[in-house]
PDB file of C-alpha atoms in Angstrom:
ATOM      1  CA  MET A   1     -12.730 -58.706 -14.886  1.00  0.00           C
ATOM      2  CA  LEU A   2      -9.099 -58.014 -13.991  1.00  0.00           C
ATOM      3  CA  LYS A   3      -8.441 -56.386 -17.362  1.00  0.00           C
ATOM      4  CA  LYS A   4     -11.493 -54.167 -16.948  1.00  0.00           C
ATOM      5  CA  ARG A   5     -10.355 -53.048 -13.495  1.00  0.00           C
ATOM      6  CA  LEU A   6      -6.860 -52.289 -14.811  1.00  0.00           C
ATOM      7  CA  ARG A   7      -8.337 -50.222 -17.626  1.00  0.00           C
ATOM      8  CA  GLU A   8     -10.458 -48.273 -15.132  1.00  0.00           C
ATOM      9  CA  ASN A   9      -7.437 -47.653 -12.869  1.00  0.00           C
ATOM     10  CA  GLY A  10      -5.402 -46.505 -15.844  1.00  0.00           C
ATOM     11  CA  ALA A  11      -8.165 -44.144 -16.951  1.00  0.00           C
ATOM     12  CA  ILE A  12      -8.472 -42.677 -13.437  1.00  0.00           C
ATOM     13  CA  MET A  13      -4.709 -42.174 -13.231  1.00  0.00           C
ATOM     14  CA  LEU A  14      -4.634 -40.477 -16.651  1.00  0.00           C
ATOM     15  CA  GLU A  15      -7.543 -38.211 -15.710  1.00  0.00           C
ATOM     16  CA  GLY A  16      -5.818 -37.367 -12.432  1.00  0.00           C
ATOM     17  CA  ILE A  17      -2.620 -36.417 -14.258  1.00  0.00           C
ATOM     18  CA  ILE A  18      -4.532 -34.167 -16.661  1.00  0.00           C
ATOM     19  CA  VAL A  19      -6.393 -32.446 -13.826  1.00  0.00           C
ATOM     20  CA  MET A  20      -3.166 -32.034 -11.843  1.00  0.00           C
ATOM     21  CA  VAL A  21      -1.326 -30.498 -14.810  1.00  0.00           C
ATOM     22  CA  ILE A  22      -4.184 -28.074 -15.516  1.00  0.00           C
ATOM     23  CA  THR A  23      -4.375 -27.161 -11.826  1.00  0.00           C
ATOM     24  CA  MET A  24      -0.618 -26.507 -11.700  1.00  0.00           C
ATOM     25  CA  PHE A  25      -0.798 -24.228 -14.748  1.00  0.00           C
ATOM     26  CA  VAL A  26      -3.701 -22.281 -13.252  1.00  0.00           C
ATOM     27  CA  LEU A  27      -1.890 -21.883  -9.919  1.00  0.00           C
ATOM     28  CA  ILE A  28       1.285 -20.671 -11.639  1.00  0.00           C
ATOM     29  CA  TRP A  29      -0.813 -18.269 -13.728  1.00  0.00           C
ATOM     30  CA  LEU A  30      -2.439 -16.878 -10.576  1.00  0.00           C
ATOM     31  CA  LEU A  31       1.012 -16.420  -8.994  1.00  0.00           C
ATOM     32  CA  ALA A  32       2.216 -14.543 -12.065  1.00  0.00           C
ATOM     33  CA  ILE A  33      -0.855 -12.294 -12.020  1.00  0.00           C
ATOM     34  CA  GLY A  34      -0.221 -11.635  -8.326  1.00  0.00           C
ATOM     35  CA  PHE A  35       3.348 -10.581  -9.075  1.00  0.00           C
ATOM     36  CA  ILE A  36       2.108  -8.211 -11.792  1.00  0.00           C
ATOM     37  CA  TYR A  37      -0.151  -6.402  -9.319  1.00  0.00           C
ATOM     38  CA  TYR A  38       2.585  -6.465  -6.673  1.00  0.00           C
ATOM     39  CA  GLN A  39       5.109  -4.850  -9.020  1.00  0.00           C
ATOM     40  CA  ARG A  40       2.628  -2.147  -9.978  1.00  0.00           C
ATOM     41  CA  TYR A  41       1.814  -1.492  -6.319  1.00  0.00           C
ATOM     42  CA  THR A  42       5.446  -1.299  -5.173  1.00  0.00           C
ATOM     43  CA  THR A  43       6.362   1.016  -8.053  1.00  0.00           C
ATOM     44  CA  THR A  44       3.555   3.387  -7.064  1.00  0.00           C
ATOM     45  CA  ILE A  45       4.492   3.326  -3.376  1.00  0.00           C
ATOM     46  CA  VAL A  46       8.202   3.912  -4.040  1.00  0.00           C
ATOM     47  CA  ALA A  47       7.482   6.764  -6.493  1.00  0.00           C
ATOM     48  CA  ASN A  48       5.157   8.513  -4.004  1.00  0.00           C
ATOM     49  CA  ASP A  49       7.646   8.064  -1.180  1.00  0.00           C
ATOM     50  CA  ALA A  50      10.553   9.366  -3.281  1.00  0.00           C
ATOM     51  CA  VAL A  51       8.754  12.507  -4.471  1.00  0.00           C
ATOM     52  CA  VAL A  52       7.781  13.469  -0.904  1.00  0.00           C
ATOM     53  CA  LYS A  53      11.353  13.083   0.318  1.00  0.00           C
ATOM     54  CA  ILE A  54      12.800  14.984  -2.625  1.00  0.00           C
ATOM     55  CA  ALA A  55      10.246  17.799  -2.286  1.00  0.00           C
ATOM     56  CA  SER A  56      11.025  18.277   1.412  1.00  0.00           C
ATOM     57  CA  THR A  57      14.798  18.446   0.793  1.00  0.00           C
ATOM     58  CA  TYR A  58      14.880  19.959  -2.704  1.00  0.00           C
ATOM     59  CA  ASN A  59      16.917  23.038  -1.751  1.00  0.00           C
ATOM     60  CA  ASN A  60      19.304  20.910   0.328  1.00  0.00           C
ATOM     61  CA  PRO A  61      20.595  18.262  -2.105  1.00  0.00           C
ATOM     62  CA  THR A  62      23.428  17.321   0.256  1.00  0.00           C
ATOM     63  CA  SER A  63      21.009  16.375   3.035  1.00  0.00           C
ATOM     64  CA  ASP A  64      20.116  12.816   3.941  1.00  0.00           C
ATOM     65  CA  ILE A  65      17.176  11.893   1.720  1.00  0.00           C
ATOM     66  CA  ILE A  66      15.583   9.582   4.300  1.00  0.00           C
ATOM     67  CA  MET A  67      15.952  11.608   7.508  1.00  0.00           C
ATOM     68  CA  GLY A  68      16.301  15.056   5.934  1.00  0.00           C
ATOM     69  CA  TYR A  69      19.303  15.850   8.140  1.00  0.00           C
ATOM     70  CA  VAL A  70      21.474  18.716   6.912  1.00  0.00           C
ATOM     71  CA  THR A  71      24.570  20.262   8.477  1.00  0.00           C
ATOM     72  CA  THR A  72      24.914  23.915   9.490  1.00  0.00           C
ATOM     73  CA  GLU A  73      27.614  24.414   6.863  1.00  0.00           C
ATOM     74  CA  ASP A  74      25.298  23.193   4.108  1.00  0.00           C
ATOM     75  CA  VAL A  75      22.562  25.587   5.199  1.00  0.00           C
ATOM     76  CA  SER A  76      24.833  28.631   5.491  1.00  0.00           C
ATOM     77  CA  GLY A  77      26.446  27.906   2.129  1.00  0.00           C
ATOM     78  CA  ARG A  78      23.214  27.685   0.128  1.00  0.00           C
ATOM     79  CA  ASP A  79      22.678  29.829  -2.935  1.00  0.00           C
ATOM     80  CA  LEU A  80      20.727  32.988  -2.071  1.00  0.00           C
ATOM     81  CA  TYR A  81      18.788  32.742  -5.354  1.00  0.00           C
ATOM     82  CA  ARG A  82      18.118  29.002  -5.142  1.00  0.00           C
ATOM     83  CA  ASN A  83      14.399  29.473  -5.732  1.00  0.00           C
ATOM     84  CA  PHE A  84      14.977  30.714  -9.266  1.00  0.00           C
ATOM     85  CA  THR A  85      15.585  28.380 -12.208  1.00  0.00           C
ATOM     86  CA  ASN A  86      18.574  26.279 -11.276  1.00  0.00           C
ATOM     87  CA  GLY A  87      19.491  23.439 -13.623  1.00  0.00           C
ATOM     88  CA  ALA A  88      22.287  22.127 -11.412  1.00  0.00           C
ATOM     89  CA  LEU A  89      19.923  21.860  -8.441  1.00  0.00           C
ATOM     90  CA  GLN A  90      17.349  19.979 -10.508  1.00  0.00           C
ATOM     91  CA  ARG A  91      19.962  17.566 -11.882  1.00  0.00           C
ATOM     92  CA  ALA A  92      21.296  16.894  -8.381  1.00  0.00           C
ATOM     93  CA  ASN A  93      17.811  16.082  -7.100  1.00  0.00           C
ATOM     94  CA  GLU A  94      17.023  13.918 -10.121  1.00  0.00           C
ATOM     95  CA  ARG A  95      20.182  11.929  -9.405  1.00  0.00           C
ATOM     96  CA  ARG A  96      19.174  11.553  -5.735  1.00  0.00           C
ATOM     97  CA  ALA A  97      15.690  10.437  -6.749  1.00  0.00           C
ATOM     98  CA  THR A  98      17.076   7.888  -9.211  1.00  0.00           C
ATOM     99  CA  GLU A  99      19.420   6.388  -6.640  1.00  0.00           C
ATOM    100  CA  TYR A 100      16.694   6.200  -4.011  1.00  0.00           C
ATOM    101  CA  VAL A 101      14.096   4.665  -6.348  1.00  0.00           C
ATOM    102  CA  LYS A 102      16.535   2.008  -7.602  1.00  0.00           C
ATOM    103  CA  TYR A 103      17.629   1.184  -4.065  1.00  0.00           C
ATOM    104  CA  MET A 104      14.068   0.771  -2.784  1.00  0.00           C
ATOM    105  CA  LEU A 105      12.860  -1.244  -5.800  1.00  0.00           C
ATOM    106  CA  ASP A 106      15.810  -3.627  -5.427  1.00  0.00           C
ATOM    107  CA  LYS A 107      14.881  -4.137  -1.775  1.00  0.00           C
ATOM    108  CA  VAL A 108      11.216  -5.002  -2.393  1.00  0.00           C
ATOM    109  CA  ASN A 109      11.617  -7.233  -5.483  1.00  0.00           C
ATOM    110  CA  PHE A 110      13.271 -10.519  -6.303  1.00  0.00           C
ATOM    111  CA  SER A 111      16.806 -10.316  -7.626  1.00  0.00           C
ATOM    112  CA  GLY A 112      16.990 -10.041 -11.406  1.00  0.00           C
ATOM    113  CA  VAL A 113      13.358  -9.144 -12.122  1.00  0.00           C
ATOM    114  CA  ILE A 114      14.038  -5.428 -12.687  1.00  0.00           C
ATOM    115  CA  GLN A 115      15.121  -4.907 -16.287  1.00  0.00           C
ATOM    116  CA  ASP A 116      15.285  -1.104 -16.489  1.00  0.00           C
ATOM    117  CA  VAL A 117      14.474   1.951 -14.344  1.00  0.00           C
ATOM    118  CA  ASP A 118      14.120   5.505 -15.651  1.00  0.00           C
ATOM    119  CA  VAL A 119      13.429   8.493 -13.386  1.00  0.00           C
ATOM    120  CA  GLU A 120      12.527  11.998 -14.548  1.00  0.00           C
ATOM    121  CA  LEU A 121      12.075  14.968 -12.204  1.00  0.00           C
ATOM    122  CA  SER A 122      10.691  18.422 -12.901  1.00  0.00           C
ATOM    123  CA  LEU A 123       9.954  21.477 -10.759  1.00  0.00           C
ATOM    124  CA  VAL A 124       6.601  23.072 -11.626  1.00  0.00           C
ATOM    125  CA  ARG A 125       5.878  26.636 -10.502  1.00  0.00           C
ATOM    126  CA  ASP A 126       2.207  27.077  -9.647  1.00  0.00           C
ATOM    127  CA  SER A 127       2.578  30.725  -8.624  1.00  0.00           C
ATOM    128  CA  ALA A 128       5.206  33.194  -7.434  1.00  0.00           C
ATOM    129  CA  VAL A 129       5.463  31.523  -4.026  1.00  0.00           C
ATOM    130  CA  ARG A 130       4.146  28.030  -4.649  1.00  0.00           C
ATOM    131  CA  LYS A 131       5.682  25.124  -6.541  1.00  0.00           C
ATOM    132  CA  HIS A 132       5.530  21.352  -6.657  1.00  0.00           C
ATOM    133  CA  ILE A 133       7.675  18.421  -7.770  1.00  0.00           C
ATOM    134  CA  GLU A 134       6.605  15.965 -10.472  1.00  0.00           C
ATOM    135  CA  LEU A 135       8.445  12.645 -10.480  1.00  0.00           C
ATOM    136  CA  THR A 136       7.926  10.110 -13.258  1.00  0.00           C
ATOM    137  CA  VAL A 137       9.180   6.570 -12.611  1.00  0.00           C
ATOM    138  CA  THR A 138       9.213   4.134 -15.535  1.00  0.00           C
ATOM    139  CA  CYS A 139      10.200   0.596 -14.611  1.00  0.00           C
ATOM    140  CA  THR A 140      10.361  -2.579 -16.701  1.00  0.00           C
ATOM    141  CA  TYR A 141       9.967  -5.903 -14.873  1.00  0.00           C
ATOM    142  CA  LYS A 142      10.402  -9.516 -15.852  1.00  0.00           C
ATOM    143  CA  THR A 143       7.519 -11.248 -14.122  1.00  0.00           C
ATOM    144  CA  PRO A 144       8.335 -14.376 -12.066  1.00  0.00           C
ATOM    145  CA  PHE A 145       6.604 -17.430 -13.575  1.00  0.00           C
ATOM    146  CA  GLY A 146       6.086 -15.282 -16.665  1.00  0.00           C
ATOM    147  CA  GLU A 147       6.402 -18.358 -18.883  1.00  0.00           C
ATOM    148  CA  ALA A 148       2.931 -19.345 -17.723  1.00  0.00           C
ATOM    149  CA  LEU A 149       1.607 -15.976 -18.868  1.00  0.00           C
ATOM    150  CA  GLU A 150       3.035 -16.519 -22.339  1.00  0.00           C
ATOM    151  CA  MET A 151       1.097 -19.758 -22.595  1.00  0.00           C
ATOM    152  CA  PHE A 152      -2.080 -17.740 -22.015  1.00  0.00           C
ATOM    153  CA  GLY A 153      -1.144 -15.153 -24.644  1.00  0.00           C
ATOM    154  CA  MET A 154       0.195 -12.581 -22.159  1.00  0.00           C
ATOM    155  CA  TYR A 155       3.639 -10.984 -21.818  1.00  0.00           C
ATOM    156  CA  ASP A 156       6.254 -12.053 -19.292  1.00  0.00           C
ATOM    157  CA  THR A 157       7.741  -8.522 -19.277  1.00  0.00           C
ATOM    158  CA  ASN A 158       5.729  -5.480 -18.170  1.00  0.00           C
ATOM    159  CA  THR A 159       6.511  -1.768 -18.041  1.00  0.00           C
ATOM    160  CA  TYR A 160       4.871   0.626 -15.591  1.00  0.00           C
ATOM    161  CA  SER A 161       5.015   4.428 -15.656  1.00  0.00           C
ATOM    162  CA  ILE A 162       4.023   6.232 -12.457  1.00  0.00           C
ATOM    163  CA  LEU A 163       3.608  10.006 -12.056  1.00  0.00           C
ATOM    164  CA  ALA A 164       3.900  11.224  -8.465  1.00  0.00           C
ATOM    165  CA  CYS A 165       3.540  14.831  -7.239  1.00  0.00           C
ATOM    166  CA  SER A 166       4.276  16.667  -3.998  1.00  0.00           C
ATOM    167  CA  ASP A 167       4.275  20.277  -2.810  1.00  0.00           C
ATOM    168  CA  CYS A 168       7.789  21.664  -2.585  1.00  0.00           C
ATOM    169  CA  THR A 169       8.116  23.695   0.602  1.00  0.00           C
ATOM    170  CA  ASP A 170      11.439  25.059   1.801  1.00  0.00           C
ATOM    171  CA  ILE A 171      11.343  24.469   5.556  1.00  0.00           C
ATOM    172  CA  LEU A 172      13.926  27.170   6.225  1.00  0.00           C
ATOM    173  CA  ASP A 173      11.863  29.709   4.287  1.00  0.00           C
ATOM    174  CA  TYR A 174       8.855  28.698   6.369  1.00  0.00           C
ATOM    175  CA  TYR A 175      10.819  29.176   9.610  1.00  0.00           C
ATOM    176  CA  SER A 176      12.078  32.557   8.409  1.00  0.00           C
ATOM    177  CA  THR A 177       8.561  33.725   7.548  1.00  0.00           C
ATOM    178  CA  VAL A 178       7.144  32.662  10.922  1.00  0.00           C
ATOM    179  CA  ASN A 179      10.044  34.252  12.790  1.00  0.00           C
ATOM    180  CA  PHE A 180       9.717  37.482  10.784  1.00  0.00           C
ATOM    181  CA  GLU A 181       6.020  37.704  11.638  1.00  0.00           C
ATOM    182  CA  LYS A 182       6.823  37.190  15.298  1.00  0.00           C
ATOM    183  CA  VAL A 183       9.552  39.814  15.588  1.00  0.00           C
ATOM    184  CA  LEU A 184       7.560  42.264  13.443  1.00  0.00           C
ATOM    185  CA  THR A 185       4.575  42.194  15.783  1.00  0.00           C
ATOM    186  CA  ASP A 186       6.421  42.065  19.122  1.00  0.00           C
ATOM    187  CA  GLY A 187       8.279  45.328  18.485  1.00  0.00           C
ATOM    188  CA  THR A 188      11.760  43.953  17.857  1.00  0.00           C
ATOM    189  CA  TYR A 189      12.232  45.683  14.481  1.00  0.00           C
ATOM    190  CA  THR A 190      10.543  48.919  15.537  1.00  0.00           C
ATOM    191  CA  ALA A 191      12.213  49.350  18.929  1.00  0.00           C
ATOM    192  CA  GLY A 192      13.070  53.010  19.541  1.00  0.00           C
ATOM    193  CA  THR A 193      10.784  54.348  16.819  1.00  0.00           C
ATOM    194  CA  GLY A 194       8.256  55.710  19.272  1.00  0.00           C
ATOM    195  CA  ILE A 195       4.781  56.037  17.792  1.00  0.00           C
ATOM    196  CA  VAL A 196       5.328  53.273  15.194  1.00  0.00           C
ATOM    197  CA  ASP A 197       6.271  50.832  17.917  1.00  0.00           C
ATOM    198  CA  SER A 198       3.251  51.847  20.002  1.00  0.00           C
ATOM    199  CA  ILE A 199       0.838  51.447  17.080  1.00  0.00           C
ATOM    200  CA  LEU A 200       2.148  47.987  16.220  1.00  0.00           C
ATOM    201  CA  LYS A 201       1.924  46.867  19.829  1.00  0.00           C
ATOM    202  CA  LEU A 202      -1.642  48.207  20.029  1.00  0.00           C
ATOM    203  CA  LEU A 203      -2.657  46.372  16.847  1.00  0.00           C
ATOM    204  CA  ASN A 204      -1.032  43.185  18.089  1.00  0.00           C
ATOM    205  CA  SER A 205      -2.891  43.494  21.388  1.00  0.00           C
ATOM    206  CA  LEU A 206      -6.203  44.019  19.578  1.00  0.00           C
ATOM    207  CA  VAL A 207      -5.608  40.950  17.396  1.00  0.00           C
ATOM    208  CA  LYS A 208      -4.830  38.774  20.434  1.00  0.00           C
ATOM    209  CA  THR A 209      -7.925  40.041  22.255  1.00  0.00           C
ATOM    210  CA  TYR A 210     -10.096  39.359  19.200  1.00  0.00           C
ATOM    211  CA  ASN A 211      -8.720  35.832  18.870  1.00  0.00           C
ATOM    212  CA  GLN A 212      -9.404  35.130  22.526  1.00  0.00           C
ATOM    213  CA  PHE A 213     -13.034  36.200  22.166  1.00  0.00           C
ATOM    214  CA  GLN A 214     -13.407  34.092  18.993  1.00  0.00           C
ATOM    215  CA  SER A 215     -12.081  30.981  20.740  1.00  0.00           C
TER     216      SER A 215
END
């Protein structure tokens, strides 16, 4: 009777160990899968964030990439023909994007999991006055608990390539256009020209009256 009970206890203990080991492997596998999705998600978020910041400060490569702050000297010293093909400007922005992407990925991942980061930036002209930025981020990660993935026939190293896009609008050009429209219609440029000034003021008055009736 005693021997039978000991055999039963031994069998229960052995079964418990097997179940515990299997459960541990499954839990580690689930953690590894979670890290895979997390790495993909963070790479996408960082790439989208970087391309928006670069697009909004593309013509001001010396500005702060996070806040967009730029000094008066930097603005006054900008190249007059900056909107034309400018390899130096593109290289400067690609360097800024690379530094920002690497910095952010290091902050949101465990130390040592990032194996390689490659960033490519291109300026695409959609029309004469419209363009957008395309930023491609390719990152290779070593997945935490990746050894468990190898036991299931998966890889412990994964590479993700994310393409992010954003409209590239020069804020100063926008301000200049709005200000030009304002001074053109309020008579500033045509002051002293007599009939031209009167016609423009009349047209501006008619437009304002029409807009008031429409609203």
